[in-house]
PDB file of N, CA and C in Angstrom:
ATOM      1  N   MET A 105     -81.817  65.859 158.229  1.00  0.00           N
ATOM      2  CA  MET A 105     -82.501  67.155 157.855  1.00  0.00           C
ATOM      3  C   MET A 105     -81.496  68.196 157.470  1.00  0.00           C
ATOM      4  N   PRO A 106     -81.682  68.793 156.349  1.00  0.00           N
ATOM      5  CA  PRO A 106     -80.673  69.941 155.873  1.00  0.00           C
ATOM      6  C   PRO A 106     -80.806  71.110 156.724  1.00  0.00           C
ATOM      7  N   LEU A 107     -79.725  71.792 156.982  1.00  0.00           N
ATOM      8  CA  LEU A 107     -79.633  73.029 157.717  1.00  0.00           C
ATOM      9  C   LEU A 107     -80.034  74.131 156.826  1.00  0.00           C
ATOM     10  N   PRO A 108     -80.657  75.176 157.368  1.00  0.00           N
ATOM     11  CA  PRO A 108     -80.930  76.338 156.472  1.00  0.00           C
ATOM     12  C   PRO A 108     -79.865  76.990 155.889  1.00  0.00           C
ATOM     13  N   THR A 109     -79.854  77.462 154.640  1.00  0.00           N
ATOM     14  CA  THR A 109     -78.701  78.085 154.031  1.00  0.00           C
ATOM     15  C   THR A 109     -78.805  79.514 154.335  1.00  0.00           C
ATOM     16  N   ALA A 110     -77.672  80.281 153.907  1.00  0.00           N
ATOM     17  CA  ALA A 110     -77.585  81.621 154.278  1.00  0.00           C
ATOM     18  C   ALA A 110     -78.170  82.688 153.015  1.00  0.00           C
ATOM     19  N   LYS A 111     -78.688  81.707 152.140  1.00  0.00           N
ATOM     20  CA  LYS A 111     -79.214  82.424 150.900  1.00  0.00           C
ATOM     21  C   LYS A 111     -80.586  83.221 151.274  1.00  0.00           C
ATOM     22  N   LYS A 112     -81.435  82.706 151.940  1.00  0.00           N
ATOM     23  CA  LYS A 112     -82.624  83.387 152.288  1.00  0.00           C
ATOM     24  C   LYS A 112     -82.345  84.649 153.004  1.00  0.00           C
ATOM     25  N   PRO A 113     -81.579  84.733 154.067  1.00  0.00           N
ATOM     26  CA  PRO A 113     -81.289  85.988 154.807  1.00  0.00           C
ATOM     27  C   PRO A 113     -80.657  86.851 153.842  1.00  0.00           C
ATOM     28  N   GLY A 114     -79.697  86.484 152.976  1.00  0.00           N
ATOM     29  CA  GLY A 114     -79.058  87.330 152.092  1.00  0.00           C
ATOM     30  C   GLY A 114     -79.849  87.915 151.113  1.00  0.00           C
ATOM     31  N   ALA A 115     -80.958  87.159 150.546  1.00  0.00           N
ATOM     32  CA  ALA A 115     -81.907  87.726 149.584  1.00  0.00           C
ATOM     33  C   ALA A 115     -82.656  88.813 150.284  1.00  0.00           C
ATOM     34  N   LYS A 116     -83.047  88.537 151.586  1.00  0.00           N
ATOM     35  CA  LYS A 116     -83.822  89.577 152.237  1.00  0.00           C
ATOM     36  C   LYS A 116     -82.949  90.850 152.426  1.00  0.00           C
ATOM     37  N   LYS A 117     -81.773  90.700 152.802  1.00  0.00           N
ATOM     38  CA  LYS A 117     -80.891  91.800 152.904  1.00  0.00           C
ATOM     39  C   LYS A 117     -80.680  92.594 151.728  1.00  0.00           C
ATOM     40  N   ASN A 118     -80.544  91.751 150.588  1.00  0.00           N
ATOM     41  CA  ASN A 118     -80.273  92.456 149.315  1.00  0.00           C
ATOM     42  C   ASN A 118     -81.577  93.260 148.884  1.00  0.00           C
ATOM     43  N   ASN A 119     -82.783  92.679 149.016  1.00  0.00           N
ATOM     44  CA  ASN A 119     -83.986  93.359 148.741  1.00  0.00           C
ATOM     45  C   ASN A 119     -84.212  94.471 149.495  1.00  0.00           C
ATOM     46  N   HIS A 120     -83.864  94.369 150.853  1.00  0.00           N
ATOM     47  CA  HIS A 120     -83.862  95.578 151.715  1.00  0.00           C
ATOM     48  C   HIS A 120     -82.997  96.690 151.246  1.00  0.00           C
ATOM     49  N   GLY A 121     -81.868  96.313 150.918  1.00  0.00           N
ATOM     50  CA  GLY A 121     -80.955  97.234 150.365  1.00  0.00           C
ATOM     51  C   GLY A 121     -81.440  97.969 149.048  1.00  0.00           C
ATOM     52  N   LYS A 122     -81.981  97.201 148.187  1.00  0.00           N
ATOM     53  CA  LYS A 122     -82.591  97.708 147.076  1.00  0.00           C
ATOM     54  C   LYS A 122     -83.652  98.651 147.325  1.00  0.00           C
ATOM     55  N   ARG A 123     -84.506  98.295 148.402  1.00  0.00           N
ATOM     56  CA  ARG A 123     -85.650  99.151 148.842  1.00  0.00           C
ATOM     57  C   ARG A 123     -85.158 100.465 149.331  1.00  0.00           C
ATOM     58  N   ILE A 124     -84.107 100.459 150.171  1.00  0.00           N
ATOM     59  CA  ILE A 124     -83.550 101.680 150.586  1.00  0.00           C
ATOM     60  C   ILE A 124     -82.991 102.570 149.586  1.00  0.00           C
ATOM     61  N   ALA A 125     -82.331 101.944 148.610  1.00  0.00           N
ATOM     62  CA  ALA A 125     -81.709 102.735 147.536  1.00  0.00           C
ATOM     63  C   ALA A 125     -82.920 103.304 146.822  1.00  0.00           C
ATOM     64  N   ALA A 126     -83.994 102.455 146.524  1.00  0.00           N
ATOM     65  CA  ALA A 126     -85.177 103.062 145.805  1.00  0.00           C
ATOM     66  C   ALA A 126     -85.858 104.211 146.529  1.00  0.00           C
ATOM     67  N   ASP A 127     -85.916 104.243 147.810  1.00  0.00           N
ATOM     68  CA  ASP A 127     -86.592 105.081 148.599  1.00  0.00           C
ATOM     69  C   ASP A 127     -85.673 106.411 148.665  1.00  0.00           C
ATOM     70  N   ALA A 128     -84.414 106.291 148.679  1.00  0.00           N
ATOM     71  CA  ALA A 128     -83.473 107.357 148.605  1.00  0.00           C
ATOM     72  C   ALA A 128     -83.738 108.071 147.236  1.00  0.00           C
ATOM     73  N   GLU A 129     -83.747 107.342 146.159  1.00  0.00           N
ATOM     74  CA  GLU A 129     -83.961 107.815 144.801  1.00  0.00           C
ATOM     75  C   GLU A 129     -85.279 108.516 144.677  1.00  0.00           C
ATOM     76  N   ALA A 130     -86.227 107.960 145.374  1.00  0.00           N
ATOM     77  CA  ALA A 130     -87.662 108.725 145.218  1.00  0.00           C
ATOM     78  C   ALA A 130     -87.712 110.015 145.928  1.00  0.00           C
ATOM     79  N   LYS A 131     -86.698 110.183 146.908  1.00  0.00           N
ATOM     80  CA  LYS A 131     -86.715 111.504 147.733  1.00  0.00           C
ATOM     81  C   LYS A 131     -85.932 112.562 147.001  1.00  0.00           C
ATOM     82  N   LYS A 132     -85.137 112.162 146.039  1.00  0.00           N
ATOM     83  CA  LYS A 132     -84.372 113.167 145.275  1.00  0.00           C
ATOM     84  C   LYS A 132     -85.282 113.958 144.408  1.00  0.00           C
ATOM     85  N   THR A 133     -84.938 115.195 144.221  1.00  0.00           N
ATOM     86  CA  THR A 133     -85.759 116.107 143.252  1.00  0.00           C
ATOM     87  C   THR A 133     -84.954 116.161 141.943  1.00  0.00           C
ATOM     88  N   PHE A 134     -85.763 116.282 140.871  1.00  0.00           N
ATOM     89  CA  PHE A 134     -85.196 116.332 139.493  1.00  0.00           C
ATOM     90  C   PHE A 134     -85.918 117.541 138.847  1.00  0.00           C
ATOM     91  N   ALA A 135     -85.131 118.071 137.919  1.00  0.00           N
ATOM     92  CA  ALA A 135     -85.742 119.035 136.993  1.00  0.00           C
ATOM     93  C   ALA A 135     -85.673 118.530 135.637  1.00  0.00           C
ATOM     94  N   ALA A 136     -86.608 118.980 134.703  1.00  0.00           N
ATOM     95  CA  ALA A 136     -86.595 118.426 133.310  1.00  0.00           C
ATOM     96  C   ALA A 136     -86.604 119.646 132.447  1.00  0.00           C
ATOM     97  N   PHE A 137     -85.918 119.436 131.209  1.00  0.00           N
ATOM     98  CA  PHE A 137     -85.897 120.500 130.266  1.00  0.00           C
ATOM     99  C   PHE A 137     -85.908 119.899 128.895  1.00  0.00           C
ATOM    100  N   GLU A 138     -86.384 120.632 128.019  1.00  0.00           N
ATOM    101  CA  GLU A 138     -86.307 120.044 126.577  1.00  0.00           C
ATOM    102  C   GLU A 138     -85.302 120.652 125.700  1.00  0.00           C
ATOM    103  N   HIS A 139     -84.698 119.924 124.842  1.00  0.00           N
ATOM    104  CA  HIS A 139     -83.657 120.379 124.022  1.00  0.00           C
ATOM    105  C   HIS A 139     -83.763 119.549 122.794  1.00  0.00           C
ATOM    106  N   ARG A 140     -83.862 120.187 121.510  1.00  0.00           N
ATOM    107  CA  ARG A 140     -83.908 119.513 120.266  1.00  0.00           C
ATOM    108  C   ARG A 140     -84.917 118.349 120.201  1.00  0.00           C
ATOM    109  N   GLY A 141     -86.157 118.504 120.844  1.00  0.00           N
ATOM    110  CA  GLY A 141     -87.295 117.460 120.898  1.00  0.00           C
ATOM    111  C   GLY A 141     -86.981 116.473 121.974  1.00  0.00           C
ATOM    112  N   LEU A 142     -85.960 116.515 122.662  1.00  0.00           N
ATOM    113  CA  LEU A 142     -85.674 115.552 123.786  1.00  0.00           C
ATOM    114  C   LEU A 142     -85.947 116.062 125.099  1.00  0.00           C
ATOM    115  N   THR A 143     -86.373 115.366 126.041  1.00  0.00           N
ATOM    116  CA  THR A 143     -86.591 115.740 127.335  1.00  0.00           C
ATOM    117  C   THR A 143     -85.499 115.172 128.306  1.00  0.00           C
ATOM    118  N   PHE A 144     -84.739 116.052 128.929  1.00  0.00           N
ATOM    119  CA  PHE A 144     -83.706 115.592 129.769  1.00  0.00           C
ATOM    120  C   PHE A 144     -84.027 115.935 131.322  1.00  0.00           C
ATOM    121  N   LYS A 145     -83.743 114.972 132.058  1.00  0.00           N
ATOM    122  CA  LYS A 145     -84.054 114.903 133.587  1.00  0.00           C
ATOM    123  C   LYS A 145     -82.742 114.965 134.306  1.00  0.00           C
ATOM    124  N   ILE A 146     -82.599 115.952 135.136  1.00  0.00           N
ATOM    125  CA  ILE A 146     -81.264 116.055 135.830  1.00  0.00           C
ATOM    126  C   ILE A 146     -81.604 116.250 137.433  1.00  0.00           C
ATOM    127  N   PRO A 147     -80.877 115.689 138.203  1.00  0.00           N
ATOM    128  CA  PRO A 147     -80.957 115.898 139.696  1.00  0.00           C
ATOM    129  C   PRO A 147     -80.607 117.226 140.246  1.00  0.00           C
ATOM    130  N   HIS A 148     -81.220 117.491 141.453  1.00  0.00           N
ATOM    131  CA  HIS A 148     -80.827 118.781 142.017  1.00  0.00           C
ATOM    132  C   HIS A 148     -79.354 118.781 142.290  1.00  0.00           C
ATOM    133  N   PRO A 149     -78.615 119.881 142.290  1.00  0.00           N
ATOM    134  CA  PRO A 149     -77.245 119.942 142.386  1.00  0.00           C
ATOM    135  C   PRO A 149     -76.683 119.142 143.644  1.00  0.00           C
ATOM    136  N   ARG A 150     -77.390 119.163 144.714  1.00  0.00           N
ATOM    137  CA  ARG A 150     -76.862 118.424 145.905  1.00  0.00           C
ATOM    138  C   ARG A 150     -76.854 116.918 145.705  1.00  0.00           C
ATOM    139  N   ASN A 151     -77.470 116.457 144.577  1.00  0.00           N
ATOM    140  CA  ASN A 151     -77.606 115.012 144.291  1.00  0.00           C
ATOM    141  C   ASN A 151     -76.711 114.755 142.997  1.00  0.00           C
ATOM    142  N   PHE A 152     -75.937 115.619 142.523  1.00  0.00           N
ATOM    143  CA  PHE A 152     -75.075 115.359 141.447  1.00  0.00           C
ATOM    144  C   PHE A 152     -73.995 114.219 142.004  1.00  0.00           C
ATOM    145  N   PRO A 153     -73.447 113.407 141.093  1.00  0.00           N
ATOM    146  CA  PRO A 153     -72.404 112.446 141.491  1.00  0.00           C
ATOM    147  C   PRO A 153     -71.131 113.249 142.031  1.00  0.00           C
ATOM    148  N   LEU A 154     -70.564 112.780 143.032  1.00  0.00           N
ATOM    149  CA  LEU A 154     -69.420 113.450 143.735  1.00  0.00           C
ATOM    150  C   LEU A 154     -68.382 113.741 142.789  1.00  0.00           C
ATOM    151  N   GLN A 155     -68.185 112.941 141.706  1.00  0.00           N
ATOM    152  CA  GLN A 155     -67.105 113.168 140.742  1.00  0.00           C
ATOM    153  C   GLN A 155     -67.169 114.620 140.013  1.00  0.00           C
ATOM    154  N   VAL A 156     -68.337 115.018 139.997  1.00  0.00           N
ATOM    155  CA  VAL A 156     -68.486 116.328 139.453  1.00  0.00           C
ATOM    156  C   VAL A 156     -67.607 117.460 140.193  1.00  0.00           C
ATOM    157  N   LEU A 157     -67.445 117.299 141.449  1.00  0.00           N
ATOM    158  CA  LEU A 157     -66.630 118.164 142.107  1.00  0.00           C
ATOM    159  C   LEU A 157     -65.082 118.159 141.834  1.00  0.00           C
ATOM    160  N   MET A 158     -64.716 117.051 141.303  1.00  0.00           N
ATOM    161  CA  MET A 158     -63.344 116.768 140.917  1.00  0.00           C
ATOM    162  C   MET A 158     -63.010 116.968 139.376  1.00  0.00           C
ATOM    163  N   ILE A 159     -63.980 117.699 138.587  1.00  0.00           N
ATOM    164  CA  ILE A 159     -63.841 117.875 137.262  1.00  0.00           C
ATOM    165  C   ILE A 159     -63.673 119.313 136.988  1.00  0.00           C
ATOM    166  N   ASP A 160     -62.866 119.726 136.193  1.00  0.00           N
ATOM    167  CA  ASP A 160     -62.793 121.091 135.759  1.00  0.00           C
ATOM    168  C   ASP A 160     -63.284 121.234 134.251  1.00  0.00           C
ATOM    169  N   ASP A 161     -63.709 120.093 133.641  1.00  0.00           N
ATOM    170  CA  ASP A 161     -64.141 120.122 132.186  1.00  0.00           C
ATOM    171  C   ASP A 161     -65.705 120.154 132.198  1.00  0.00           C
ATOM    172  N   GLU A 162     -66.191 121.106 131.680  1.00  0.00           N
ATOM    173  CA  GLU A 162     -67.750 121.277 131.552  1.00  0.00           C
ATOM    174  C   GLU A 162     -68.425 120.024 130.799  1.00  0.00           C
ATOM    175  N   LEU A 163     -67.802 119.668 129.749  1.00  0.00           N
ATOM    176  CA  LEU A 163     -68.275 118.464 129.038  1.00  0.00           C
ATOM    177  C   LEU A 163     -68.384 117.203 129.817  1.00  0.00           C
ATOM    178  N   VAL A 164     -67.295 116.965 130.645  1.00  0.00           N
ATOM    179  CA  VAL A 164     -67.235 115.768 131.336  1.00  0.00           C
ATOM    180  C   VAL A 164     -68.152 115.842 132.486  1.00  0.00           C
ATOM    181  N   ALA A 165     -68.273 117.158 133.187  1.00  0.00           N
ATOM    182  CA  ALA A 165     -69.218 117.262 134.270  1.00  0.00           C
ATOM    183  C   ALA A 165     -70.694 117.101 133.788  1.00  0.00           C
ATOM    184  N   THR A 166     -71.009 117.609 132.638  1.00  0.00           N
ATOM    185  CA  THR A 166     -72.341 117.430 132.051  1.00  0.00           C
ATOM    186  C   THR A 166     -72.580 115.964 131.851  1.00  0.00           C
ATOM    187  N   GLN A 167     -71.707 115.329 131.293  1.00  0.00           N
ATOM    188  CA  GLN A 167     -71.912 113.765 131.123  1.00  0.00           C
ATOM    189  C   GLN A 167     -72.167 113.114 132.294  1.00  0.00           C
ATOM    190  N   LEU A 168     -71.368 113.537 133.418  1.00  0.00           N
ATOM    191  CA  LEU A 168     -71.649 112.745 134.676  1.00  0.00           C
ATOM    192  C   LEU A 168     -73.017 113.115 135.293  1.00  0.00           C
ATOM    193  N   ILE A 169     -73.433 114.352 135.143  1.00  0.00           N
ATOM    194  CA  ILE A 169     -74.705 114.803 135.605  1.00  0.00           C
ATOM    195  C   ILE A 169     -75.862 114.181 134.959  1.00  0.00           C
ATOM    196  N   LEU A 170     -75.727 113.959 133.619  1.00  0.00           N
ATOM    197  CA  LEU A 170     -76.735 113.402 132.697  1.00  0.00           C
ATOM    198  C   LEU A 170     -76.861 111.903 132.795  1.00  0.00           C
ATOM    199  N   GLY A 171     -75.710 111.332 133.061  1.00  0.00           N
ATOM    200  CA  GLY A 171     -75.669 109.803 132.983  1.00  0.00           C
ATOM    201  C   GLY A 171     -75.445 109.320 131.478  1.00  0.00           C
ATOM    202  N   GLN A 172     -74.957 108.059 131.377  1.00  0.00           N
ATOM    203  CA  GLN A 172     -74.650 107.618 129.966  1.00  0.00           C
ATOM    204  C   GLN A 172     -75.779 107.615 129.120  1.00  0.00           C
ATOM    205  N   ASP A 173     -76.995 107.295 129.479  1.00  0.00           N
ATOM    206  CA  ASP A 173     -78.091 107.134 128.511  1.00  0.00           C
ATOM    207  C   ASP A 173     -78.468 108.536 127.907  1.00  0.00           C
ATOM    208  N   GLN A 174     -78.614 109.560 128.852  1.00  0.00           N
ATOM    209  CA  GLN A 174     -79.023 110.826 128.376  1.00  0.00           C
ATOM    210  C   GLN A 174     -77.892 111.528 127.647  1.00  0.00           C
ATOM    211  N   TRP A 175     -76.663 111.278 128.059  1.00  0.00           N
ATOM    212  CA  TRP A 175     -75.440 111.843 127.365  1.00  0.00           C
ATOM    213  C   TRP A 175     -75.509 111.311 125.886  1.00  0.00           C
ATOM    214  N   ALA A 176     -75.650 109.937 125.843  1.00  0.00           N
ATOM    215  CA  ALA A 176     -75.754 109.311 124.482  1.00  0.00           C
ATOM    216  C   ALA A 176     -76.871 109.957 123.619  1.00  0.00           C
ATOM    217  N   ALA A 177     -77.980 110.087 124.214  1.00  0.00           N
ATOM    218  CA  ALA A 177     -79.134 110.701 123.521  1.00  0.00           C
ATOM    219  C   ALA A 177     -78.719 112.134 122.950  1.00  0.00           C
ATOM    220  N   TYR A 178     -78.194 112.848 123.868  1.00  0.00           N
ATOM    221  CA  TYR A 178     -77.742 114.236 123.424  1.00  0.00           C
ATOM    222  C   TYR A 178     -76.720 114.216 122.292  1.00  0.00           C
ATOM    223  N   LEU A 179     -75.801 113.353 122.306  1.00  0.00           N
ATOM    224  CA  LEU A 179     -74.691 113.259 121.283  1.00  0.00           C
ATOM    225  C   LEU A 179     -75.402 112.596 120.025  1.00  0.00           C
ATOM    226  N   SER A 180     -76.414 112.008 120.112  1.00  0.00           N
ATOM    227  CA  SER A 180     -77.094 111.379 118.936  1.00  0.00           C
ATOM    228  C   SER A 180     -77.678 112.440 118.013  1.00  0.00           C
ATOM    229  N   ALA A 181     -77.891 113.585 118.652  1.00  0.00           N
ATOM    230  CA  ALA A 181     -78.409 114.724 117.812  1.00  0.00           C
ATOM    231  C   ALA A 181     -77.279 115.542 117.109  1.00  0.00           C
ATOM    232  N   GLU A 182     -75.998 115.047 117.235  1.00  0.00           N
ATOM    233  CA  GLU A 182     -74.769 115.598 116.586  1.00  0.00           C
ATOM    234  C   GLU A 182     -74.741 117.127 116.924  1.00  0.00           C
ATOM    235  N   PRO A 183     -74.580 117.464 118.207  1.00  0.00           N
ATOM    236  CA  PRO A 183     -74.521 118.842 118.469  1.00  0.00           C
ATOM    237  C   PRO A 183     -73.203 119.404 118.082  1.00  0.00           C
ATOM    238  N   ASP A 184     -73.185 120.842 117.824  1.00  0.00           N
ATOM    239  CA  ASP A 184     -71.845 121.388 117.662  1.00  0.00           C
ATOM    240  C   ASP A 184     -71.551 122.244 119.030  1.00  0.00           C
ATOM    241  N   ILE A 185     -70.526 123.012 118.897  1.00  0.00           N
ATOM    242  CA  ILE A 185     -70.130 123.843 120.151  1.00  0.00           C
ATOM    243  C   ILE A 185     -71.167 124.869 120.534  1.00  0.00           C
ATOM    244  N   GLU A 186     -71.753 125.486 119.517  1.00  0.00           N
ATOM    245  CA  GLU A 186     -72.784 126.434 119.802  1.00  0.00           C
ATOM    246  C   GLU A 186     -74.015 125.801 120.487  1.00  0.00           C
ATOM    247  N   ASP A 187     -74.285 124.633 120.005  1.00  0.00           N
ATOM    248  CA  ASP A 187     -75.577 123.834 120.524  1.00  0.00           C
ATOM    249  C   ASP A 187     -75.209 123.510 121.934  1.00  0.00           C
ATOM    250  N   PHE A 188     -74.048 123.172 122.303  1.00  0.00           N
ATOM    251  CA  PHE A 188     -73.809 122.740 123.649  1.00  0.00           C
ATOM    252  C   PHE A 188     -73.869 123.885 124.500  1.00  0.00           C
ATOM    253  N   GLY A 189     -73.504 125.071 124.147  1.00  0.00           N
ATOM    254  CA  GLY A 189     -73.742 126.248 124.912  1.00  0.00           C
ATOM    255  C   GLY A 189     -75.185 126.565 125.310  1.00  0.00           C
ATOM    256  N   GLU A 190     -76.022 126.282 124.194  1.00  0.00           N
ATOM    257  CA  GLU A 190     -77.405 126.481 124.360  1.00  0.00           C
ATOM    258  C   GLU A 190     -78.084 125.348 125.335  1.00  0.00           C
ATOM    259  N   PHE A 191     -77.462 124.176 125.225  1.00  0.00           N
ATOM    260  CA  PHE A 191     -77.868 123.060 126.099  1.00  0.00           C
ATOM    261  C   PHE A 191     -77.487 123.271 127.559  1.00  0.00           C
ATOM    262  N   ALA A 192     -76.287 123.828 127.769  1.00  0.00           N
ATOM    263  CA  ALA A 192     -75.801 124.142 129.031  1.00  0.00           C
ATOM    264  C   ALA A 192     -76.575 125.201 129.655  1.00  0.00           C
ATOM    265  N   THR A 193     -76.999 126.260 128.918  1.00  0.00           N
ATOM    266  CA  THR A 193     -77.896 127.375 129.476  1.00  0.00           C
ATOM    267  C   THR A 193     -79.180 126.710 129.960  1.00  0.00           C
ATOM    268  N   LYS A 194     -79.900 125.844 129.127  1.00  0.00           N
ATOM    269  CA  LYS A 194     -81.155 125.228 129.412  1.00  0.00           C
ATOM    270  C   LYS A 194     -81.049 124.432 130.699  1.00  0.00           C
ATOM    271  N   MET A 195     -79.953 123.736 130.722  1.00  0.00           N
ATOM    272  CA  MET A 195     -79.696 122.752 131.825  1.00  0.00           C
ATOM    273  C   MET A 195     -79.638 123.663 133.155  1.00  0.00           C
ATOM    274  N   SER A 196     -78.837 124.714 133.162  1.00  0.00           N
ATOM    275  CA  SER A 196     -78.777 125.671 134.269  1.00  0.00           C
ATOM    276  C   SER A 196     -79.955 126.325 134.568  1.00  0.00           C
ATOM    277  N   GLU A 197     -80.791 126.812 133.678  1.00  0.00           N
ATOM    278  CA  GLU A 197     -82.125 127.372 133.929  1.00  0.00           C
ATOM    279  C   GLU A 197     -82.965 126.428 134.427  1.00  0.00           C
ATOM    280  N   ALA A 198     -82.936 125.140 134.152  1.00  0.00           N
ATOM    281  CA  ALA A 198     -83.902 124.048 134.612  1.00  0.00           C
ATOM    282  C   ALA A 198     -83.737 123.923 136.080  1.00  0.00           C
ATOM    283  N   GLN A 199     -82.346 124.073 136.655  1.00  0.00           N
ATOM    284  CA  GLN A 199     -82.050 123.936 137.943  1.00  0.00           C
ATOM    285  C   GLN A 199     -82.649 125.133 138.755  1.00  0.00           C
ATOM    286  N   GLY A 200     -82.782 126.265 138.227  1.00  0.00           N
ATOM    287  CA  GLY A 200     -83.196 127.389 138.946  1.00  0.00           C
ATOM    288  C   GLY A 200     -82.196 127.812 140.029  1.00  0.00           C
ATOM    289  N   ARG A 201     -82.564 128.857 140.803  1.00  0.00           N
ATOM    290  CA  ARG A 201     -81.781 129.345 141.727  1.00  0.00           C
ATOM    291  C   ARG A 201     -82.167 128.679 143.096  1.00  0.00           C
ATOM    292  N   ASP A 202     -81.260 128.345 144.003  1.00  0.00           N
ATOM    293  CA  ASP A 202     -81.462 127.735 145.380  1.00  0.00           C
ATOM    294  C   ASP A 202     -80.607 128.493 146.371  1.00  0.00           C
ATOM    295  N   ASP A 203     -81.339 128.788 147.339  1.00  0.00           N
ATOM    296  CA  ASP A 203     -80.735 129.451 148.424  1.00  0.00           C
ATOM    297  C   ASP A 203     -79.563 128.796 149.080  1.00  0.00           C
ATOM    298  N   ASP A 204     -79.620 127.456 148.994  1.00  0.00           N
ATOM    299  CA  ASP A 204     -78.552 126.491 149.542  1.00  0.00           C
ATOM    300  C   ASP A 204     -77.369 126.488 148.662  1.00  0.00           C
ATOM    301  N   SER A 205     -77.498 126.813 147.397  1.00  0.00           N
ATOM    302  CA  SER A 205     -76.485 126.658 146.426  1.00  0.00           C
ATOM    303  C   SER A 205     -75.377 127.612 146.532  1.00  0.00           C
ATOM    304  N   GLY A 206     -75.550 128.780 147.164  1.00  0.00           N
ATOM    305  CA  GLY A 206     -74.593 129.817 147.193  1.00  0.00           C
ATOM    306  C   GLY A 206     -74.747 130.699 145.977  1.00  0.00           C
ATOM    307  N   ASN A 207     -75.722 130.552 145.056  1.00  0.00           N
ATOM    308  CA  ASN A 207     -75.919 131.371 143.772  1.00  0.00           C
ATOM    309  C   ASN A 207     -76.785 132.497 144.070  1.00  0.00           C
TER     310      ASN A 207
END
């Protein structure tokens, strides 16, 4: 008689880990804003990627906040420097003011 393999418990553990990650994602709050006919969804500043704190470049920080897909969508509109200023303002306004943010 074959012995049970470790695959079944591993699968349960992996599914459980995915469920925990999904639960954590569901608890995060997001803000949305529109720009050039596209809707962008951004996390609350407390949920920004940690790398944002290590970046002094506003473009790179924005790319990290948006993620690859949304950043690619923004770039597909062929923005110029003035447009990025408008985009950054909309992004900031969408986040609003938060008593915990120090703003």
